[in-house]
Coordinates of C-alpha atoms in Angstrom, one line a residue:
Chain O
X1438 CA -45.6 65.1 169.2
X1439 CA -42.1 64.8 167.7
X1440 CA -38.6 63.8 168.6
X1441 CA -36.1 66.6 167.7
X1442 CA -32.5 65.5 167.7
X1443 CA -29.5 67.6 166.8
X1444 CA -26.1 66.1 167.6
X1445 CA -22.5 66.6 166.8
X1446 CA -19.7 64.3 167.8
X1447 CA -16.2 63.9 166.5
X1448 CA -14.1 60.8 167.2
X1449 CA -10.9 60.7 165.2
X1450 CA -11.8 60.3 161.5
X1451 CA -15.5 59.9 162.3
X1452 CA -17.8 62.9 162.4
X1453 CA -21.4 62.7 163.4
X1454 CA -23.6 65.6 162.4
X1455 CA -27.3 65.2 162.3
X1456 CA -30.4 67.4 162.7
X1457 CA -33.6 65.4 162.7
X1458 CA -37.2 65.8 163.4
X1459 CA -38.9 62.4 163.8
X1460 CA -42.5 61.4 164.3
X1461 CA -43.2 60.3 167.9
X1462 CA -45.2 57.4 166.8
X1463 CA -44.8 54.2 164.7
X1464 CA -41.4 52.7 163.7
X1465 CA -38.7 55.0 162.5
X1466 CA -35.8 53.1 160.9
X1467 CA -32.3 54.6 161.0
X1468 CA -30.8 52.9 158.0
X1469 CA -27.3 52.9 156.5
X1470 CA -24.1 50.9 156.0
X1471 CA -21.9 49.8 158.8
X1472 CA -19.9 52.7 160.3
X1473 CA -22.3 55.4 159.1
X1474 CA -23.0 56.5 162.7
X1475 CA -26.5 55.1 163.1
X1476 CA -25.6 53.3 166.3
X1477 CA -23.8 56.3 167.6
X1478 CA -26.9 58.4 167.0
X1479 CA -29.1 56.0 168.9
X1480 CA -26.6 55.9 171.8
X1481 CA -26.5 59.7 171.8
X1482 CA -30.3 59.8 172.1
X1483 CA -30.1 57.3 175.1
X1484 CA -27.4 59.5 176.7
X1485 CA -24.7 56.8 176.3
X1486 CA -22.3 59.0 174.3
X1487 CA -20.9 61.6 176.8
X1488 CA -19.1 63.5 174.1
X1489 CA -22.2 64.1 171.9
X1490 CA -23.1 67.8 171.9
X1491 CA -26.5 69.0 170.8
X1492 CA -30.1 69.2 171.6
X1493 CA -32.7 66.5 172.2
X1494 CA -36.4 67.2 172.8
X1495 CA -38.9 64.4 173.1
X1496 CA -42.6 65.4 173.2
X1497 CA -41.7 68.9 174.3
X1498 CA -39.5 67.7 177.2
X1499 CA -35.9 68.8 177.0
X1500 CA -33.6 65.8 177.5
X1501 CA -30.4 67.6 176.4
X1502 CA -29.4 71.1 175.4
X1503 CA -26.4 73.4 176.1
X1504 CA -27.3 73.7 179.8
X1505 CA -29.2 70.5 180.7
X1506 CA -28.2 66.9 180.2
X1507 CA -30.4 64.2 181.6
X1508 CA -28.4 61.2 182.9
X1509 CA -29.1 57.9 181.1
X1510 CA -31.0 56.4 184.0
X1511 CA -33.3 59.4 184.1
X1512 CA -34.3 59.3 180.4
X1513 CA -37.6 57.5 179.9
X1514 CA -36.3 55.1 177.3
X1515 CA -36.1 51.4 176.7
X1516 CA -32.9 50.3 174.9
X1517 CA -32.3 47.0 173.2
X1518 CA -28.6 46.4 172.4
X1519 CA -27.3 44.4 169.4
X1520 CA -26.2 41.5 171.6
X1521 CA -28.9 40.5 174.1
X1522 CA -26.7 41.6 177.1
X1523 CA -28.8 39.9 179.8
X1524 CA -27.4 40.1 183.3
X1525 CA -25.7 36.7 183.7
X1526 CA -26.1 36.6 187.4
X1527 CA -29.9 37.0 187.3
X1528 CA -32.7 34.7 186.1
X1529 CA -34.9 35.7 183.2
X1530 CA -37.6 36.9 185.6
X1531 CA -35.1 38.9 187.7
X1532 CA -33.7 40.4 184.5
X1533 CA -37.1 41.7 183.6
X1534 CA -37.9 42.9 187.1
X1535 CA -34.6 44.8 187.3
X1536 CA -35.8 47.8 185.4
X1537 CA -39.4 47.4 186.5
X1538 CA -38.7 47.8 190.2
X1539 CA -36.5 50.8 189.7
X1540 CA -39.0 52.4 187.5
X1541 CA -41.7 51.9 190.0
X1542 CA -39.7 53.1 192.9
X1543 CA -39.0 56.3 190.9
X1544 CA -42.8 56.8 190.9
X1545 CA -43.3 55.8 187.2
X1546 CA -45.9 53.3 186.1
X1547 CA -44.3 50.1 184.7
X1548 CA -45.8 47.3 182.7
X1549 CA -46.9 44.3 184.7
X1550 CA -44.6 41.3 184.4
X1551 CA -47.4 39.4 182.6
X1552 CA -47.8 42.1 180.0
X1553 CA -44.2 42.3 179.1
X1554 CA -43.9 38.5 179.1
X1555 CA -47.0 38.1 176.9
X1556 CA -45.9 40.6 174.3
X1557 CA -42.7 38.6 173.6
X1558 CA -44.0 35.0 174.4
X1559 CA -41.4 34.2 177.0
X1560 CA -43.6 32.9 179.9
X1561 CA -42.1 29.5 179.8
X1562 CA -38.6 30.9 180.2
X1563 CA -39.0 33.0 183.3
X1564 CA -37.2 30.6 185.7
X1565 CA -34.2 29.9 183.5
X1566 CA -30.8 31.4 183.6
X1567 CA -29.6 33.5 180.5
X1568 CA -27.0 30.9 179.5
X1569 CA -29.7 28.3 179.1
X1570 CA -31.5 30.3 176.3
X1571 CA -30.9 30.4 172.6
X1572 CA -29.8 33.7 171.0
X1573 CA -33.3 34.5 169.8
X1574 CA -34.9 33.8 173.2
X1575 CA -32.3 36.0 174.9
X1576 CA -33.1 38.8 172.6
X1577 CA -36.8 38.4 173.2
X1578 CA -36.1 38.6 176.9
X1579 CA -34.0 41.7 176.4
X1580 CA -36.8 43.4 174.5
X1581 CA -39.3 42.5 177.2
X1582 CA -36.9 43.8 179.8
X1583 CA -36.6 47.1 177.9
X1584 CA -40.4 47.4 177.5
X1585 CA -41.2 46.5 181.2
X1586 CA -40.0 50.0 182.3
X1587 CA -42.8 51.4 180.3
X1588 CA -40.6 53.7 178.2
X1589 CA -41.7 56.8 176.2
X1590 CA -39.4 55.7 173.4
X1591 CA -38.1 52.2 172.5
X1592 CA -34.6 52.3 171.0
X1593 CA -33.5 49.1 169.2
X1594 CA -29.9 48.8 167.9
X1595 CA -29.9 46.1 165.2
X1596 CA -31.6 43.6 167.6
X1597 CA -31.4 40.9 165.0
X1598 CA -27.9 41.4 163.6
X1599 CA -26.3 38.8 165.8
X1600 CA -28.9 36.1 164.9
X1601 CA -29.0 33.6 162.1
X1602 CA -31.8 33.6 159.6
X1603 CA -33.9 31.0 161.4
X1604 CA -33.7 33.0 164.7
X1605 CA -34.6 36.2 162.8
X1606 CA -37.8 34.6 161.5
X1607 CA -38.5 33.7 165.2
X1608 CA -38.2 37.3 166.4
X1609 CA -39.8 39.2 163.5
X1610 CA -43.4 38.3 164.3
X1611 CA -42.9 39.7 167.8
X1612 CA -41.4 43.0 166.5
X1613 CA -44.3 43.3 164.0
X1614 CA -46.6 42.7 166.9
X1615 CA -45.0 45.4 169.0
X1616 CA -45.4 47.8 166.0
X1617 CA -49.2 47.2 166.1
X1618 CA -49.7 47.0 169.9
X1619 CA -47.6 49.8 171.2
X1620 CA -48.4 53.5 171.3
X1621 CA -44.9 54.6 171.8
X1622 CA -42.4 55.4 169.0
X1623 CA -39.8 52.8 168.1
X1624 CA -36.4 53.9 166.7
X1625 CA -34.9 51.0 164.9
X1626 CA -31.3 50.9 163.7
X1627 CA -30.7 48.5 160.9
X1628 CA -28.5 47.9 157.8
X1629 CA -31.0 45.4 156.4
X1630 CA -33.3 46.7 153.8
X1631 CA -35.7 43.7 154.3
X1632 CA -36.1 44.5 158.0
X1633 CA -36.7 48.1 157.2
X1634 CA -39.3 47.3 154.5
X1635 CA -41.1 45.1 156.9
X1636 CA -41.1 47.2 160.0
X1637 CA -40.6 50.9 159.3
X1638 CA -43.1 53.6 158.7
X1639 CA -40.6 56.4 158.6
X1640 CA -37.1 56.2 157.3
X1641 CA -33.8 58.0 158.0
X1642 CA -31.0 57.1 155.7
X1643 CA -27.5 57.8 156.9
X1644 CA -24.1 57.9 155.3
X1645 CA -20.7 58.9 156.8
X1646 CA -22.3 60.5 159.9
X1647 CA -24.9 62.6 158.0
X1648 CA -28.5 62.0 157.0
X1649 CA -28.9 61.7 153.3
X1650 CA -32.7 61.2 153.2
X1651 CA -35.6 61.1 155.5
X1652 CA -39.4 60.8 155.1
X1653 CA -42.2 58.2 155.0
X1654 CA -40.8 54.8 154.0
X1655 CA -42.9 54.7 150.7
X1656 CA -41.6 58.1 149.6
X1657 CA -37.9 57.4 150.4
X1658 CA -38.0 54.0 148.7
X1659 CA -39.6 55.5 145.6
X1660 CA -37.3 58.5 145.5
X1661 CA -35.3 58.4 142.2
X1662 CA -32.4 60.5 143.6
X1663 CA -31.6 57.8 146.2
X1664 CA -29.2 54.9 145.6
X1665 CA -32.0 52.6 146.8
X1666 CA -34.0 53.3 143.6
X1667 CA -31.0 53.0 141.4
X1668 CA -29.8 49.6 142.5
X1669 CA -30.7 46.3 140.8
X1670 CA -33.1 45.4 143.5
X1671 CA -35.0 48.7 143.7
X1672 CA -38.4 48.1 145.3
X1673 CA -41.4 49.9 146.8
X1674 CA -43.7 49.1 149.6
X1675 CA -47.4 49.9 149.8
X1676 CA -50.0 49.5 152.5
X1677 CA -53.1 47.5 151.8
X1678 CA -56.0 45.9 153.6
X1679 CA -57.3 42.3 153.1
X1680 CA -60.7 42.7 151.4
X1681 CA -61.7 39.2 150.4
X1682 CA -60.9 35.8 148.9
X1683 CA -61.5 33.7 145.9
X1684 CA -61.5 30.2 147.4
X1685 CA -61.9 28.5 144.0
X1686 CA -58.5 29.9 142.8
X1687 CA -56.9 30.4 146.2
X1688 CA -56.5 34.1 145.7
X1689 CA -56.6 36.8 148.3
X1690 CA -57.7 40.4 147.4
X1691 CA -56.0 43.3 149.0
X1692 CA -57.2 46.9 148.5
X1693 CA -54.9 49.9 148.3
X1694 CA -55.4 53.5 147.2
X1695 CA -55.1 52.6 143.5
X1696 CA -57.2 49.5 143.2
X1697 CA -57.3 45.9 144.2
X1698 CA -54.4 43.4 144.2
X1699 CA -54.9 39.7 143.7
X1700 CA -52.3 37.7 145.6
X1701 CA -51.9 34.0 145.2
X1702 CA -51.9 31.6 148.1
X1703 CA -52.0 33.9 151.1
X1704 CA -54.6 33.3 153.7
X1705 CA -55.2 36.3 155.8
X1706 CA -58.2 37.4 157.9
X1707 CA -60.5 40.0 156.4
X1708 CA -59.6 43.6 157.3
X1709 CA -56.0 42.8 158.2
X1710 CA -53.5 45.5 157.3
X1711 CA -50.7 44.1 155.2
X1712 CA -47.6 45.5 153.5
X1713 CA -46.9 44.7 149.9
X1714 CA -43.4 44.7 148.5
X1715 CA -43.1 45.2 144.8
X1716 CA -39.8 44.8 142.9
X1717 CA -39.2 47.4 140.2
X1718 CA -38.1 44.7 137.8
X1719 CA -41.4 43.0 138.2
X1720 CA -43.3 46.0 136.9
X1721 CA -43.8 46.5 133.1
X1722 CA -45.6 49.3 131.4
X1723 CA -48.2 49.4 128.5
X1724 CA -50.0 52.3 126.8
X1725 CA -53.2 50.3 126.5
X1726 CA -54.7 47.9 128.9
X1727 CA -53.8 44.4 127.9
X1728 CA -56.7 42.0 127.9
X1729 CA -55.1 38.7 126.7
X1730 CA -52.4 38.5 129.4
X1731 CA -51.7 36.1 132.3
X1732 CA -50.9 39.1 134.6
X1733 CA -53.7 39.6 137.1
X1734 CA -52.6 43.0 138.6
X1735 CA -52.9 45.8 136.1
X1736 CA -53.5 49.3 137.2
X1737 CA -53.8 52.7 135.5
X1738 CA -50.9 54.8 136.5
X1739 CA -49.3 58.2 135.8
X1740 CA -45.6 58.6 135.1
X1741 CA -44.2 61.1 137.7
X1742 CA -40.5 61.0 136.9
X1743 CA -37.9 59.0 135.0
X1744 CA -34.2 58.5 135.7
X1745 CA -31.5 56.7 133.8
X1746 CA -30.2 53.8 135.8
X1747 CA -27.6 52.6 133.3
X1748 CA -26.9 53.1 129.7
X1749 CA -29.6 50.5 128.9
X1750 CA -32.1 50.9 131.7
X1751 CA -34.4 53.4 133.2
X1752 CA -36.3 53.6 136.5
X1753 CA -39.8 55.1 136.3
X1754 CA -41.7 56.4 139.3
X1755 CA -45.4 55.9 138.9
X1756 CA -48.4 57.2 140.9
X1757 CA -51.2 54.8 141.3
X1758 CA -53.9 56.3 143.4
X1759 CA -52.0 57.8 146.3
X1760 CA -49.2 55.2 146.2
X1761 CA -45.9 55.3 144.5
X1762 CA -44.3 52.4 142.8
X1763 CA -41.1 52.0 140.7
X1764 CA -40.8 50.3 137.3
X1765 CA -37.5 49.2 135.8
X1766 CA -37.7 49.2 132.0
X1767 CA -35.2 49.5 129.1
X1768 CA -34.3 52.9 127.7
X1769 CA -35.5 51.7 124.3
X1770 CA -38.9 50.9 125.7
X1771 CA -39.1 54.3 127.3
X1772 CA -38.3 55.9 123.9
X1773 CA -40.6 53.7 121.9
X1774 CA -43.5 54.4 124.3
X1775 CA -42.5 58.1 124.4
X1776 CA -42.8 58.2 128.2
X1777 CA -42.7 61.6 129.7
X1778 CA -43.6 62.9 133.2
X1779 CA -47.4 63.1 133.1
X1780 CA -47.9 60.2 130.6
X1781 CA -50.8 57.9 131.3
X1782 CA -49.9 54.2 131.3
X1783 CA -50.9 50.8 132.6
X1784 CA -48.6 49.2 135.1
X1785 CA -48.5 45.4 134.9
X1786 CA -47.3 43.9 138.1
X1787 CA -46.0 40.4 137.7
X1788 CA -45.4 39.5 141.3
X1789 CA -45.9 40.9 144.7
X1790 CA -44.8 39.8 148.1
X1791 CA -46.9 40.2 151.2
X1792 CA -44.6 41.3 154.1
X1793 CA -46.8 41.3 157.1
Chain I
X379 CA 2.4 19.8 220.5
X380 CA 1.8 23.5 220.3
X381 CA 2.8 25.6 223.3
X382 CA 0.8 28.5 224.6
X383 CA 3.2 30.9 222.8
X384 CA 2.7 29.0 219.5
X385 CA -1.1 29.2 219.9
X386 CA -0.8 33.0 220.6
X387 CA 1.3 33.4 217.5
X388 CA -1.3 31.4 215.5
X389 CA -4.1 33.6 216.8
X390 CA -2.3 36.8 216.1
X391 CA -1.5 35.6 212.6
X392 CA -5.1 34.8 211.8
X393 CA -6.3 38.1 213.3
X394 CA -3.8 40.0 211.4
X395 CA -4.7 38.2 208.1
X396 CA -8.4 38.7 208.8
X397 CA -8.2 42.4 209.6
X398 CA -5.8 43.1 206.8
X399 CA -8.0 41.3 204.2
X400 CA -11.1 43.2 205.4
X401 CA -9.3 46.6 205.2
X402 CA -7.9 45.7 201.8
X403 CA -11.3 44.7 200.4
X404 CA -12.8 48.0 201.7
X405 CA -10.2 50.3 200.2
X406 CA -9.1 48.0 197.3
X407 CA -12.6 47.7 195.8
X408 CA -13.1 51.4 194.9
X409 CA -9.4 51.6 194.0
X410 CA -9.5 48.6 191.7
X411 CA -12.8 50.0 190.2
X412 CA -11.1 53.2 189.4
X413 CA -8.0 51.4 187.9
X414 CA -10.3 49.2 185.8
X415 CA -12.4 52.1 184.4
X416 CA -10.2 55.2 184.3
X417 CA -8.7 56.4 181.1
X418 CA -6.3 58.7 182.8
X419 CA -3.1 58.7 180.8
X420 CA -0.7 58.4 183.8
X421 CA -2.6 55.5 185.3
X422 CA 0.4 53.2 184.6
X423 CA 2.3 55.1 187.4
X424 CA -0.2 54.1 190.0
X425 CA -0.4 50.5 188.6
X426 CA 3.4 50.2 189.0
X427 CA 3.3 51.5 192.6
X428 CA 0.6 49.0 193.4
X429 CA 2.7 46.1 192.0
X430 CA 5.9 47.1 193.8
X431 CA 5.3 44.8 196.8
X432 CA 5.3 41.9 194.4
X433 CA 9.0 42.4 193.6
X434 CA 10.5 44.4 196.5
X435 CA 12.3 42.4 199.2
X436 CA 9.9 42.7 202.2
X437 CA 12.8 44.1 204.3
X438 CA 13.0 47.1 201.9
X439 CA 9.3 47.8 202.3
X440 CA 9.6 47.2 206.1
X441 CA 12.5 49.5 206.4
X442 CA 10.7 52.5 204.8
X443 CA 7.5 51.7 206.7
X444 CA 9.6 51.7 209.9
X445 CA 11.0 55.1 209.1
X446 CA 7.6 56.5 208.3
X447 CA 5.9 55.0 211.4
X448 CA 8.7 55.9 213.8
X449 CA 7.7 58.7 216.4
X450 CA 9.8 61.2 214.5
X451 CA 8.7 59.9 211.0
X452 CA 6.0 61.6 208.9
X453 CA 3.2 59.2 209.9
X454 CA 4.5 58.6 213.5
X455 CA 4.7 62.2 214.4
X456 CA 1.2 62.8 213.2
X457 CA -0.1 60.0 215.3
X458 CA 1.9 61.2 218.3
X459 CA 0.5 64.8 217.9
X460 CA -3.0 63.3 218.0
X461 CA -2.2 61.5 221.2
X462 CA -2.0 58.0 219.7
X463 CA 0.3 55.2 220.8
X464 CA 3.5 54.6 218.8
X465 CA 2.9 52.3 215.9
X466 CA 6.1 50.3 215.5
X467 CA 6.1 47.1 217.6
X468 CA 2.3 47.2 217.9
X469 CA -0.5 45.1 216.3
X470 CA -1.8 48.3 214.5
X471 CA 1.6 48.8 213.0
X472 CA 1.6 45.2 211.8
X473 CA -1.8 45.8 210.1
X474 CA -0.5 48.9 208.4
X475 CA 2.5 47.0 207.1
X476 CA 0.4 44.1 205.9
X477 CA -2.0 46.3 204.1
X478 CA 0.9 47.6 201.9
X479 CA 2.5 44.2 201.7
X480 CA -0.6 42.4 200.4
X481 CA -2.1 45.3 198.4
X482 CA -1.4 43.9 194.9
X483 CA -2.8 40.5 195.8
X484 CA -6.2 42.1 196.5
X485 CA -6.3 45.0 194.0
X486 CA -5.1 43.1 190.9
X487 CA -7.7 40.3 190.9
X488 CA -10.4 42.9 191.6
X489 CA -9.1 45.1 188.8
X490 CA -9.1 42.2 186.3
X491 CA -12.6 41.1 187.4
X492 CA -14.0 44.6 186.9
X493 CA -12.3 45.0 183.6
X494 CA -13.6 41.6 182.4
X495 CA -17.2 42.8 183.0
X496 CA -16.8 45.5 180.3
X497 CA -19.0 48.5 179.9
X498 CA -22.0 46.9 178.4
X499 CA -23.7 45.4 181.5
X500 CA -23.4 48.8 183.2
X501 CA -24.8 50.6 180.2
X502 CA -27.7 48.2 180.2
X503 CA -28.3 48.9 183.9
X504 CA -28.3 52.6 183.2
X505 CA -31.0 52.2 180.5
X506 CA -33.0 50.3 183.1
X507 CA -33.1 53.3 185.5
X508 CA -30.2 52.3 187.8
X509 CA -28.2 55.2 189.2
X510 CA -24.4 54.9 189.3
X511 CA -24.0 53.5 192.8
X512 CA -26.9 51.2 192.3
X513 CA -25.3 49.9 189.1
X514 CA -22.1 49.2 191.0
X515 CA -23.7 47.2 193.7
X516 CA -26.4 45.4 191.7
X517 CA -24.4 44.6 188.6
X518 CA -20.6 45.1 188.9
X519 CA -20.1 43.5 192.3
X520 CA -22.2 40.4 191.7
X521 CA -20.6 39.9 188.2
X522 CA -17.1 40.3 189.8
X523 CA -17.8 37.7 192.5
X524 CA -15.1 35.3 191.4
X525 CA -12.7 38.2 191.6
X526 CA -13.7 39.1 195.1
X527 CA -13.2 35.5 196.2
X528 CA -9.8 35.3 194.6
X529 CA -8.8 38.6 196.1
X530 CA -9.9 37.7 199.6
X531 CA -8.2 34.4 199.7
X532 CA -5.0 35.6 198.1
X533 CA -4.9 38.6 200.5
X534 CA -5.5 36.4 203.5
X535 CA -3.0 33.6 202.5
X536 CA -0.3 36.1 201.5
X537 CA -0.6 37.9 204.9
X538 CA -0.4 34.6 206.7
X539 CA 3.1 34.0 205.2
X540 CA 4.4 37.5 206.0
X541 CA 7.9 37.5 207.5
X542 CA 10.2 40.3 206.6
X543 CA 7.9 43.3 207.0
X544 CA 6.7 42.0 210.3
X545 CA 10.2 41.5 211.6
X546 CA 11.1 45.0 210.6
X547 CA 8.2 46.9 212.0
X548 CA 6.7 44.5 214.5
X549 CA 9.7 43.0 216.1
X550 CA 9.1 39.6 217.7
X551 CA 7.2 40.2 220.9
X552 CA 5.5 36.9 222.0
X553 CA 1.8 37.3 222.5
X554 CA 1.8 40.8 220.9
X555 CA 3.5 40.9 217.5
X556 CA 4.9 37.4 217.1
X557 CA 3.4 35.7 214.1
X558 CA 3.6 32.1 213.0
X559 CA 6.3 32.5 210.4
X560 CA 8.6 34.1 212.9
X561 CA 7.7 31.6 215.6
X562 CA 8.8 28.9 213.1
X563 CA 12.0 30.7 212.5
X564 CA 12.7 30.9 216.3
X565 CA 11.9 27.1 216.7
X566 CA 14.3 26.2 213.9
X567 CA 17.0 28.5 215.4
X568 CA 16.5 26.7 218.7
X569 CA 16.6 23.3 216.9
X570 CA 13.0 22.6 218.1
X571 CA 12.2 20.8 214.8
X572 CA 9.2 19.0 216.3
X573 CA 7.4 22.3 217.2
X574 CA 8.5 23.9 213.9
X575 CA 6.8 20.9 212.1
X576 CA 3.4 21.5 213.9
X577 CA 3.3 25.2 212.9
X578 CA 4.8 24.8 209.4
X579 CA 2.6 21.8 208.6
X580 CA -0.4 23.7 209.9
X581 CA 0.3 26.7 207.7
X582 CA 1.0 24.5 204.7
X583 CA -2.3 22.7 205.1
X584 CA -4.3 25.9 205.7
X585 CA -2.8 27.6 202.6
X586 CA -3.4 24.6 200.4
X587 CA -7.0 24.2 201.5
X588 CA -7.8 27.9 200.8
X589 CA -6.2 27.9 197.4
X590 CA -7.9 24.6 196.5
X591 CA -11.2 26.2 197.5
X592 CA -10.6 29.2 195.2
X593 CA -9.8 27.1 192.2
X594 CA -12.7 24.7 192.9
X595 CA -15.2 27.6 193.2
X596 CA -13.7 29.5 190.3
X597 CA -14.3 26.4 188.2
X598 CA -17.9 26.3 189.3
X599 CA -18.4 29.9 188.3
X600 CA -16.7 29.0 185.0
X601 CA -14.2 31.8 185.4
X602 CA -10.5 31.3 186.3
X603 CA -8.7 34.5 187.0
X604 CA -5.7 33.7 189.2

């Protein structure tokens, strides 16, 4: 089950040229700066770019090739635009039913109104008109409307870009919820690294109409060749499961492939999957395990690779269990500790953020 | 008070305006849709032709229409060969003239309304499984409702006030092709100011009420496109 997309499109100075093979499950983020062509790629997948030439196969069904070209309204997609774009002449309920009815009359199963409404928590808004809703509420309705047609792929074009921070915080839990509850793949266009770190499983990085990297999120974030790992805020993301709690000290324990994290002040149910975000600058390295230290999270690790980040600093990729994390240290420290690929070290992680 | 002949003129005028508006909405809607959406590079030529009746003296328009509709003209001879009655000095001829005369008053508000919708709502409808025709009727038409209202009222009111074109191709046959504006002219010529007042005042009141309704409704829809 994959999505194969190969597209070319020229528009004046801009040139899109991509050849992708994406997993047909989980959240795939298409990530890059403004104008890199990520929205154009998403629109081409939806069939909204008539000039886009190429091939598109979703779960072995051909949507587009040199001979066929499925019209937009015949592609089993859901699409969420950057601005909510609700139909102003219809109530919230009628907006959601618009696609549902058409999907049903074409003989396809659709979600029930209740299911779509419940996923986005908009039951109390059904009788309102779009102009009576806040930006965040409008976007939740737009997502529900796109889901109600029971799509095979949900395409989201920066659904939070037009919202302020408070509204983003209002929508994020719903997006995380979708991630866990839906079986269909989500393609999520974004230029925000935080959103990507929170939501994505698979990452496609784009620049000037090309893809510059793609792969599982953890791998791309930890790839030293990427500008992501070279920047001052290099970070890595690892998956963990809540395994217990120390009530006396208000600590939660989260287990990952390389050990057990202690995280302060987070109360999460046992067994919940969580995503941990670790800044490279919060990771320091020692050759021997320190015992008289205030740092709680110390793991044995193996150096996989090193890269100079500046004349003074290096970025080190470490393997802990099956997971990868980055450490930002000085070149002097790397020389003093004689770090080489293969060196065994201890990673001291000063702080970690629980994303979801 | 109004004479029978005045009443006939009033009835013919209202009929003419009604039929003309209906025809213009039917042919003007797809035409305006095309003008609003097309990216054809010579579209400006068509737009200029549509706007011509705004600036041309009605007698010029009427003169060319008369030549075209006359039994030996291009349209007239075609009608004659198909066994139709001659068009000049008939109600049908008046309708044809009025359609040309009021064309910009219907097409331009519709074109502006369609353009103001933009592409986005139609793209959204397409991703929600709506086929092209379905998108037009379920999204474009309802969103352009203020434009339709403006177009209908302007088309109707403008045809009510028609004078020059009617005179050129319809003549002034009482009970058949005599419209209010010409009846008023006749009354004034005959120094029947009292009768002229009844008709002129009536037309003034009717036009004012219709335009007032458009502005009031447009305000309610929070859109003003006149």
